[in-house]
PDB file of C-alpha atoms in Angstrom:
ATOM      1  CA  UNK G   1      93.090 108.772 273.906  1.00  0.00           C
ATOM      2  CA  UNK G   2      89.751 107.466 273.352  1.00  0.00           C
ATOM      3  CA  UNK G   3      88.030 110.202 275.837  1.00  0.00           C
ATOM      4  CA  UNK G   4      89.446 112.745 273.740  1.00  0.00           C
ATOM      5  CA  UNK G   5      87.443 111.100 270.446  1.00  0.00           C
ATOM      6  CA  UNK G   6      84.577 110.736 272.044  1.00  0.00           C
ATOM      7  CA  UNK G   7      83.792 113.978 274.316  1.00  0.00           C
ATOM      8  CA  UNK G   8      86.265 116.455 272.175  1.00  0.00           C
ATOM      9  CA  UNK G   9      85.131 115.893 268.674  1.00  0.00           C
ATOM     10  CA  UNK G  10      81.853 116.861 266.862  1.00  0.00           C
ATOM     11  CA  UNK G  11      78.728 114.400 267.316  1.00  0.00           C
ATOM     12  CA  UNK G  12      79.428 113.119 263.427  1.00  0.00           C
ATOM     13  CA  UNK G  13      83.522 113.268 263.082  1.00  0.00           C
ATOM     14  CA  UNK G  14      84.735 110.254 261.503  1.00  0.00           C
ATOM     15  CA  UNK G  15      86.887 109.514 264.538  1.00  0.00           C
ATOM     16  CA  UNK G  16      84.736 109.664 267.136  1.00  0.00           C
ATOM     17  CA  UNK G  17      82.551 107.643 264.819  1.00  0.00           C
ATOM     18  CA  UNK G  18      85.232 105.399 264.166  1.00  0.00           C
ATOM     19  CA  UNK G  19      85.918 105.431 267.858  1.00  0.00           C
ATOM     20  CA  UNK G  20      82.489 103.793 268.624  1.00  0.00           C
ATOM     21  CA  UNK G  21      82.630 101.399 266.281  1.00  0.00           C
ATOM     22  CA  UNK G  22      85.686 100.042 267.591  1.00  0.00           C
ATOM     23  CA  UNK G  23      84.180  99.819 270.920  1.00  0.00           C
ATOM     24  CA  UNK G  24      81.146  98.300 270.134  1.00  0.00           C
ATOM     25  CA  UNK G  25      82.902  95.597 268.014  1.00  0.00           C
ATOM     26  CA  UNK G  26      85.146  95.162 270.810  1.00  0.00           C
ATOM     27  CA  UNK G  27      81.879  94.956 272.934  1.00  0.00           C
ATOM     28  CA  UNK G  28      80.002  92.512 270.412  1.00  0.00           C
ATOM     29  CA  UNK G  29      83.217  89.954 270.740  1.00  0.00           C
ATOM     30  CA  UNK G  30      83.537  90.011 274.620  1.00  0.00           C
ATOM     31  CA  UNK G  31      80.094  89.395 274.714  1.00  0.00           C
ATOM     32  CA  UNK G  32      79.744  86.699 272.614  1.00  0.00           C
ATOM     33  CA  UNK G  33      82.818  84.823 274.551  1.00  0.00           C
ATOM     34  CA  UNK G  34      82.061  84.761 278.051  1.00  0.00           C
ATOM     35  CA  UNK G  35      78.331  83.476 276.881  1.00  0.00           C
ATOM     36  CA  UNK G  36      78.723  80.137 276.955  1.00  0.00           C
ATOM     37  CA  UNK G  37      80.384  80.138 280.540  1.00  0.00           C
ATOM     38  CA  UNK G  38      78.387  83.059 282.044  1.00  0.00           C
ATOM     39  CA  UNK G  39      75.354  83.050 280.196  1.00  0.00           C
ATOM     40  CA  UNK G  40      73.106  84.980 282.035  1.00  0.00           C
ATOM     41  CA  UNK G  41      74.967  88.211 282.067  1.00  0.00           C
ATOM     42  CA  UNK G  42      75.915  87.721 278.714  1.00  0.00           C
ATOM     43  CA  UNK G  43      72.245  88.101 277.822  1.00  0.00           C
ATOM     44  CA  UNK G  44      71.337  90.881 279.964  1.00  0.00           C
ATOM     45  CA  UNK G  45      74.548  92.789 278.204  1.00  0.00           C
ATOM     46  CA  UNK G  46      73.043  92.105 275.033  1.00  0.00           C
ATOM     47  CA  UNK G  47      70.169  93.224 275.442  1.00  0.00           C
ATOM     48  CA  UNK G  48      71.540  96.133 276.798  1.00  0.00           C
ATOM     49  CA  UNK G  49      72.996  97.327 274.101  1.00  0.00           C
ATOM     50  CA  UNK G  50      71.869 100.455 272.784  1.00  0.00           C
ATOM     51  CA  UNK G  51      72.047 100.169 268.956  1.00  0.00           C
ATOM     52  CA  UNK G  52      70.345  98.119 266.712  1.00  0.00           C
ATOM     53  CA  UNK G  53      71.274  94.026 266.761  1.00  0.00           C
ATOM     54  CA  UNK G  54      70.623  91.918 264.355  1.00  0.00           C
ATOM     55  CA  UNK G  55      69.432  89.039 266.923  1.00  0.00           C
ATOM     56  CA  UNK G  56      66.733  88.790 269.715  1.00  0.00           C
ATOM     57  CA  UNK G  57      69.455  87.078 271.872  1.00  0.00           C
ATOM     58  CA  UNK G  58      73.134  86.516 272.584  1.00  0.00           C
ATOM     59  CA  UNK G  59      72.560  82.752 271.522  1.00  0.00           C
ATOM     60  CA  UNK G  60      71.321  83.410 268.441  1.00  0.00           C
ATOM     61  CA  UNK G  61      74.229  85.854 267.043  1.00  0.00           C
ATOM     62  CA  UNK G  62      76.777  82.306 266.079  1.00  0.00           C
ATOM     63  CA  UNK G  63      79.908  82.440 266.874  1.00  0.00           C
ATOM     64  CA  UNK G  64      82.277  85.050 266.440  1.00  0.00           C
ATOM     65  CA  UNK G  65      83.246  85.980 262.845  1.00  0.00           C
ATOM     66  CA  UNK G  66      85.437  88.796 262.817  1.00  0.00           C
ATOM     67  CA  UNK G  67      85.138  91.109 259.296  1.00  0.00           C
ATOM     68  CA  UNK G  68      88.887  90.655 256.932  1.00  0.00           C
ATOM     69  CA  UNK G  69      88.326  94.593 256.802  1.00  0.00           C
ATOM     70  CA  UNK G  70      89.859  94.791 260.517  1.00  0.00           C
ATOM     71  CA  UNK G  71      93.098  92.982 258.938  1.00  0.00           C
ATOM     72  CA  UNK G  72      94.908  95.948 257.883  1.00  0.00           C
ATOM     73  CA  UNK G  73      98.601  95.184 256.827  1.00  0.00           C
ATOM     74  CA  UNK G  74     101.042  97.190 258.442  1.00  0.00           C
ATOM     75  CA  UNK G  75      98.523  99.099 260.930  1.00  0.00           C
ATOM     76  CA  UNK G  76      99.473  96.333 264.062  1.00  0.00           C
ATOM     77  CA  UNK G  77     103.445  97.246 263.531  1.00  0.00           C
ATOM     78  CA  UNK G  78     102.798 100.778 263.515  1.00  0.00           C
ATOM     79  CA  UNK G  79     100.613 100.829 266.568  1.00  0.00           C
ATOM     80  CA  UNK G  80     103.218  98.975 268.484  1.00  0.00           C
ATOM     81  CA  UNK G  81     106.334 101.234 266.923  1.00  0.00           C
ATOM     82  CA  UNK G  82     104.538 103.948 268.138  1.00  0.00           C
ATOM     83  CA  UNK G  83     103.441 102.545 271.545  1.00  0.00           C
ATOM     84  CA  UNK G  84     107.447 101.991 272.384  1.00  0.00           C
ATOM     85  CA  UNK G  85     108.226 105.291 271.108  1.00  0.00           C
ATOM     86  CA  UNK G  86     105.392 106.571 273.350  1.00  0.00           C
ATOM     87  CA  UNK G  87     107.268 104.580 276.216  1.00  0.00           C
ATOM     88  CA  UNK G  88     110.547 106.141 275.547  1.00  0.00           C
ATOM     89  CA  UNK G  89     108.895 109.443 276.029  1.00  0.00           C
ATOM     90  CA  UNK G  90     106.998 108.813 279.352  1.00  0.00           C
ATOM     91  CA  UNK G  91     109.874 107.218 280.634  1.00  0.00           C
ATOM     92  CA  UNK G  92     112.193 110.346 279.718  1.00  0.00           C
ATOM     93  CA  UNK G  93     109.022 112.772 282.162  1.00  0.00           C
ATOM     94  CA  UNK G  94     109.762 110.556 285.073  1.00  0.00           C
ATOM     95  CA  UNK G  95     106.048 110.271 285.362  1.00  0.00           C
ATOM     96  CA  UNK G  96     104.906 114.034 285.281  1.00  0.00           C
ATOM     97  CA  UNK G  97     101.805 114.839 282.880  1.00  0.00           C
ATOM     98  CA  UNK G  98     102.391 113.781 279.261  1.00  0.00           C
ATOM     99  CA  UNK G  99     100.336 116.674 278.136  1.00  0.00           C
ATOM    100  CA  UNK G 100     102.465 119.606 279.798  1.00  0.00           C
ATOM    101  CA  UNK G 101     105.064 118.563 276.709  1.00  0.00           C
ATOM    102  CA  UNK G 102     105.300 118.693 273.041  1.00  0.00           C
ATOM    103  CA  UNK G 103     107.195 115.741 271.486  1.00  0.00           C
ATOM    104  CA  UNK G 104     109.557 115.550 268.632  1.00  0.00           C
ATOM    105  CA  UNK G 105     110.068 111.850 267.150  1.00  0.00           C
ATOM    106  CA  UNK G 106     113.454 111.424 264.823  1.00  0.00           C
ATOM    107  CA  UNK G 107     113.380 108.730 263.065  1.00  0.00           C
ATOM    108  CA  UNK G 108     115.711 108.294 259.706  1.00  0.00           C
ATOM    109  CA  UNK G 109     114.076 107.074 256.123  1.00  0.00           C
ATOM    110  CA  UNK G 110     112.940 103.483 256.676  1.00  0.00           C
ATOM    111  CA  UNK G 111     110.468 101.339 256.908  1.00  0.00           C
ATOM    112  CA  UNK G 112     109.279 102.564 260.950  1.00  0.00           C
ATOM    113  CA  UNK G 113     109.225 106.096 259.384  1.00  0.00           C
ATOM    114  CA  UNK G 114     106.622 105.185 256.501  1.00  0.00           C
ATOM    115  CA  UNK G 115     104.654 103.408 259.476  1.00  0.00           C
ATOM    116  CA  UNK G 116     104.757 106.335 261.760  1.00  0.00           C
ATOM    117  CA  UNK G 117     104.199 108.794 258.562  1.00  0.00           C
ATOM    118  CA  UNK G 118     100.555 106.322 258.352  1.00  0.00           C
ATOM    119  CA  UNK G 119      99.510 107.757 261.695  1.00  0.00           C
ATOM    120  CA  UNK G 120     100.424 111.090 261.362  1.00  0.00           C
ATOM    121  CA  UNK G 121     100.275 113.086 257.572  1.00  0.00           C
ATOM    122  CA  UNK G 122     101.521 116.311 258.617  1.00  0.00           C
ATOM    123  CA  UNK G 123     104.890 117.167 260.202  1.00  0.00           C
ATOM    124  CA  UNK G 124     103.401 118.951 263.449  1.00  0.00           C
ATOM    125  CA  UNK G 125      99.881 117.864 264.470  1.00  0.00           C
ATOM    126  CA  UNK G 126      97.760 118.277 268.355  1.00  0.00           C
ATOM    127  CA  UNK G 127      95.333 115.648 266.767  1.00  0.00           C
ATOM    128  CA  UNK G 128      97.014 113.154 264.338  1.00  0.00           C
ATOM    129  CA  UNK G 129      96.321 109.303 265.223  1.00  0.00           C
ATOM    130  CA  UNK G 130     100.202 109.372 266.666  1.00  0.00           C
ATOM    131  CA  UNK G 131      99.757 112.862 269.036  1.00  0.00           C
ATOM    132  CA  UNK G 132      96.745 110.604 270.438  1.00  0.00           C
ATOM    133  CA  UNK G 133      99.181 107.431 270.912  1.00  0.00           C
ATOM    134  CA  UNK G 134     102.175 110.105 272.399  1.00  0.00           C
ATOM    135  CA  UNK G 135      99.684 111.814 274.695  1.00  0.00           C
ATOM    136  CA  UNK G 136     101.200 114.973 274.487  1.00  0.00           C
ATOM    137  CA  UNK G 137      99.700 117.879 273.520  1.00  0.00           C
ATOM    138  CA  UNK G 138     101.837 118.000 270.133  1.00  0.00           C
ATOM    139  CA  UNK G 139     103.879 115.378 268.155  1.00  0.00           C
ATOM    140  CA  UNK G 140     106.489 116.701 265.496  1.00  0.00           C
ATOM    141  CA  UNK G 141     107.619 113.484 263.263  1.00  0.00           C
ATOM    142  CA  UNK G 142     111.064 114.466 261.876  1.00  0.00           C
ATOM    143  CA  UNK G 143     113.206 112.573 259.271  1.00  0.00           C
ATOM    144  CA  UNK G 144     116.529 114.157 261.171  1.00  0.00           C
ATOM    145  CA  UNK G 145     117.711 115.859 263.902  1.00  0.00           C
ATOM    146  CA  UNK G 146     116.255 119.541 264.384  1.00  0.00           C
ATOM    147  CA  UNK G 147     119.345 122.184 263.856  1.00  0.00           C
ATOM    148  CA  UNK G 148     118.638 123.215 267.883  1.00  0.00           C
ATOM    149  CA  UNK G 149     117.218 121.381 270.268  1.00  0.00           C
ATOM    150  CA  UNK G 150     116.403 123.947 273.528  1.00  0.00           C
ATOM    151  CA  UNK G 151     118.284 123.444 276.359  1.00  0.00           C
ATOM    152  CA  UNK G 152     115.167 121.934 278.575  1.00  0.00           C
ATOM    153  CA  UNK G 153     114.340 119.365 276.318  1.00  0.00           C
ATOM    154  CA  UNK G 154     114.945 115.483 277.307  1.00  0.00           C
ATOM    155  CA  UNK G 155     116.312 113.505 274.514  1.00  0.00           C
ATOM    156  CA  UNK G 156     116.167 109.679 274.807  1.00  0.00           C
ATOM    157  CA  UNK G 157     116.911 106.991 272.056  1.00  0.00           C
ATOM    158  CA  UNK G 158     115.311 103.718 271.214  1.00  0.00           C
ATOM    159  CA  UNK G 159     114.972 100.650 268.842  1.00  0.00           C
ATOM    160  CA  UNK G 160     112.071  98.851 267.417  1.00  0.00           C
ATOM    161  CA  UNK G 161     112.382  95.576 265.318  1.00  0.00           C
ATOM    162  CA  UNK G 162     109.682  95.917 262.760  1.00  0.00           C
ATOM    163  CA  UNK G 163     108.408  92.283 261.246  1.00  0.00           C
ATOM    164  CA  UNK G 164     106.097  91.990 258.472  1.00  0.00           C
ATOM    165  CA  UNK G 165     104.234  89.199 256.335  1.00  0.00           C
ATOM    166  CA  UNK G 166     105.111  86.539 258.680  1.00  0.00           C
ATOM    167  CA  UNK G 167     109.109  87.716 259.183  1.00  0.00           C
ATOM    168  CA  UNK G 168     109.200  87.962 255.741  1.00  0.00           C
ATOM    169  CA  UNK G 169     110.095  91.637 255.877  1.00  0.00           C
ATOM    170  CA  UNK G 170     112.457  92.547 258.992  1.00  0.00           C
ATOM    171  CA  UNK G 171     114.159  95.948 259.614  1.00  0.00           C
ATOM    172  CA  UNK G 172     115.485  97.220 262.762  1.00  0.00           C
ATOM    173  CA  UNK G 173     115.019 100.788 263.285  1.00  0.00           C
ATOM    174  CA  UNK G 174     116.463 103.558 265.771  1.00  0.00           C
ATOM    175  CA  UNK G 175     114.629 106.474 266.912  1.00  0.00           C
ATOM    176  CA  UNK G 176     115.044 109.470 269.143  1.00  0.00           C
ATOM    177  CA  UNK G 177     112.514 111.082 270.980  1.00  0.00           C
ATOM    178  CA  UNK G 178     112.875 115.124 272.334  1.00  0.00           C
ATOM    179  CA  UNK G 179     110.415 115.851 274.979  1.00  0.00           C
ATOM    180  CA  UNK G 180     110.515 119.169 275.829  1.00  0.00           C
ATOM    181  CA  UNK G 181     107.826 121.405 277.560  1.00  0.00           C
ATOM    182  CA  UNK G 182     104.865 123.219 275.281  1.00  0.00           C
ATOM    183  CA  UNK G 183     104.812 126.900 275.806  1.00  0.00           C
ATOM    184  CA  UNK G 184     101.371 126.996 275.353  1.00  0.00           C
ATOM    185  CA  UNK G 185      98.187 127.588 277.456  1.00  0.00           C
ATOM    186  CA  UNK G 186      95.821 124.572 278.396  1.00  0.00           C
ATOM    187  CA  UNK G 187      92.743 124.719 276.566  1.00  0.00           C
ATOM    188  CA  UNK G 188      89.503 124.836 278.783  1.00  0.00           C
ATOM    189  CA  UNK G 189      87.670 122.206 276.821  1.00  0.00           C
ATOM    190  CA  UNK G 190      89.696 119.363 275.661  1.00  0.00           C
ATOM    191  CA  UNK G 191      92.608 120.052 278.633  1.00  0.00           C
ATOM    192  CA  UNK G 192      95.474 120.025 276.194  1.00  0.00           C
ATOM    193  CA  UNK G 193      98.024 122.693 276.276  1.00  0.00           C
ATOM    194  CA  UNK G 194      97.711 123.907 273.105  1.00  0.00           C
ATOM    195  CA  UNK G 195      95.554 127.293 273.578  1.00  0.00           C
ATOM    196  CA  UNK G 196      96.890 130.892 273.191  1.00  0.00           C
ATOM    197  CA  UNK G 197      95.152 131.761 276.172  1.00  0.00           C
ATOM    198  CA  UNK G 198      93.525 129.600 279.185  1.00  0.00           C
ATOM    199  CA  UNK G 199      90.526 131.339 279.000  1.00  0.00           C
ATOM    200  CA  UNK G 200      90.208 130.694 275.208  1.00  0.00           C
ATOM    201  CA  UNK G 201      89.420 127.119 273.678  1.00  0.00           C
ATOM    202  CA  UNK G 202      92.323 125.786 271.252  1.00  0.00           C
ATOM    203  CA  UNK G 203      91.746 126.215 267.377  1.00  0.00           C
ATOM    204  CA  UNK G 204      90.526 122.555 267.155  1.00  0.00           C
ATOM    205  CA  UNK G 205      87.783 122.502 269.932  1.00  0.00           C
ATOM    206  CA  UNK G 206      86.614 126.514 268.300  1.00  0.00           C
ATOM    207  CA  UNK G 207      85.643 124.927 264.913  1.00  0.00           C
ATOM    208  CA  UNK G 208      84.041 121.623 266.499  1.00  0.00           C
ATOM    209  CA  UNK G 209      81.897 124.667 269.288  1.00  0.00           C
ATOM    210  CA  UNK G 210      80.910 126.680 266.055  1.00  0.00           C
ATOM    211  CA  UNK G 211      80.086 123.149 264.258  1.00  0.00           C
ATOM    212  CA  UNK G 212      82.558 123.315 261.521  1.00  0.00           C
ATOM    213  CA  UNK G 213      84.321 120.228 262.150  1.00  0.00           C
ATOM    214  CA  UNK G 214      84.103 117.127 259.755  1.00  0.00           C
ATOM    215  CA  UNK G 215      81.070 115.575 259.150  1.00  0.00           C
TER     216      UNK G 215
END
């Protein structure tokens, strides 16, 4: 998931920059919390880093403060829906490569749906927030059952008990995931099968070679 941000996408995409943000807040916070018993290393990790701090030292930075802009509502329910609907569908491979498959995710009009619809915009996507969860190669998020389903395709079904503002806002939710096998070829660059040919890169990684991914 986060290799793909960080060695697929362009230099300046927003999630690859979004990517090492996370990571170096995630950096700044370990950091800071194993100072006080290992203090040394701490220190030697700080100064380390390779961007610009706003202290000489580790013991100088306070304590840690984390930003209310982290605190999105809804966005820890919808990582977790879509982490046991990810675990549905590796469970359903019986451990073979994720990315060999495409997956289809049922869910009906609820509450997990509008979550799962906030990770993924379009109906079919190889590089939505939720394909990167999945780690397939494709995710299709449907609102019902396709009318067929081929004959190689696993189909397992889950729950997930959603609980917002404190249990304020509770909804259980059912799901079905189809895992089937992609028919297309793996793409030389980013190693997702999702190429016409395996000599060819896939559509994304051609616009992010040529430099016309986002900036």
């Amino acid at each position: 998931w986060l290799s793909c941000r960080l060695y697929c996408e362009e230099a300046k995409d927003p999630k690859r920059r979004s990517c090492q943000t996370v990571l170096a807040q995630a950096l700044d916070v370990v950091v800071r919390s194993f100072a006080p018993i290992l203090p040394h290393l701490a220190e030697e990790v700080f100064q380390h880093i390779p961007y610009k701090k706003d202290s000489e030292g580790v013991f100088r930075t306070g304590w840690i403060n984390a930003s209310s802009a982290w605190k999105k509502p809804g966005i820890e329910e919808a990582i977790e829906g879509a982490c046991a609907i990810r675990d549905s569908f590796l469970g359903s491979i019986s451990g073979k490569n994720a990315l060999e498959y495409e997956v289809i995710i049922v869910i009906e009009p609820g509450l997990l749906f509008e979550l799962m619809e906030a990770l993924q915009a379009e109906e079919t996507s190889a590089v939505s927030q939720l394909n990167e969860i999945m780690m397939a190669s494709q995710t299709t998020l449907l609102s019902e059952l396709p009318k067929e389903t081929p004959a190689d395709a696993n189909i397992t079904k889950g729950t997930f008990l959603i609980n917002l503002e404190g249990g304020g806002i509770c909804e259980q939710s059912s799901y079905k995931v189809i895992a089937r096998p992609i028919a297309k070829a793996k793409c030389p660059r980013c190693r997702k099968y999702t190429s016409e040919s395996s000599s060819t890169p896939c559509p994304r990684c051609l616009n992010v070679l040529a430099g016309k991914g986002s900036t």
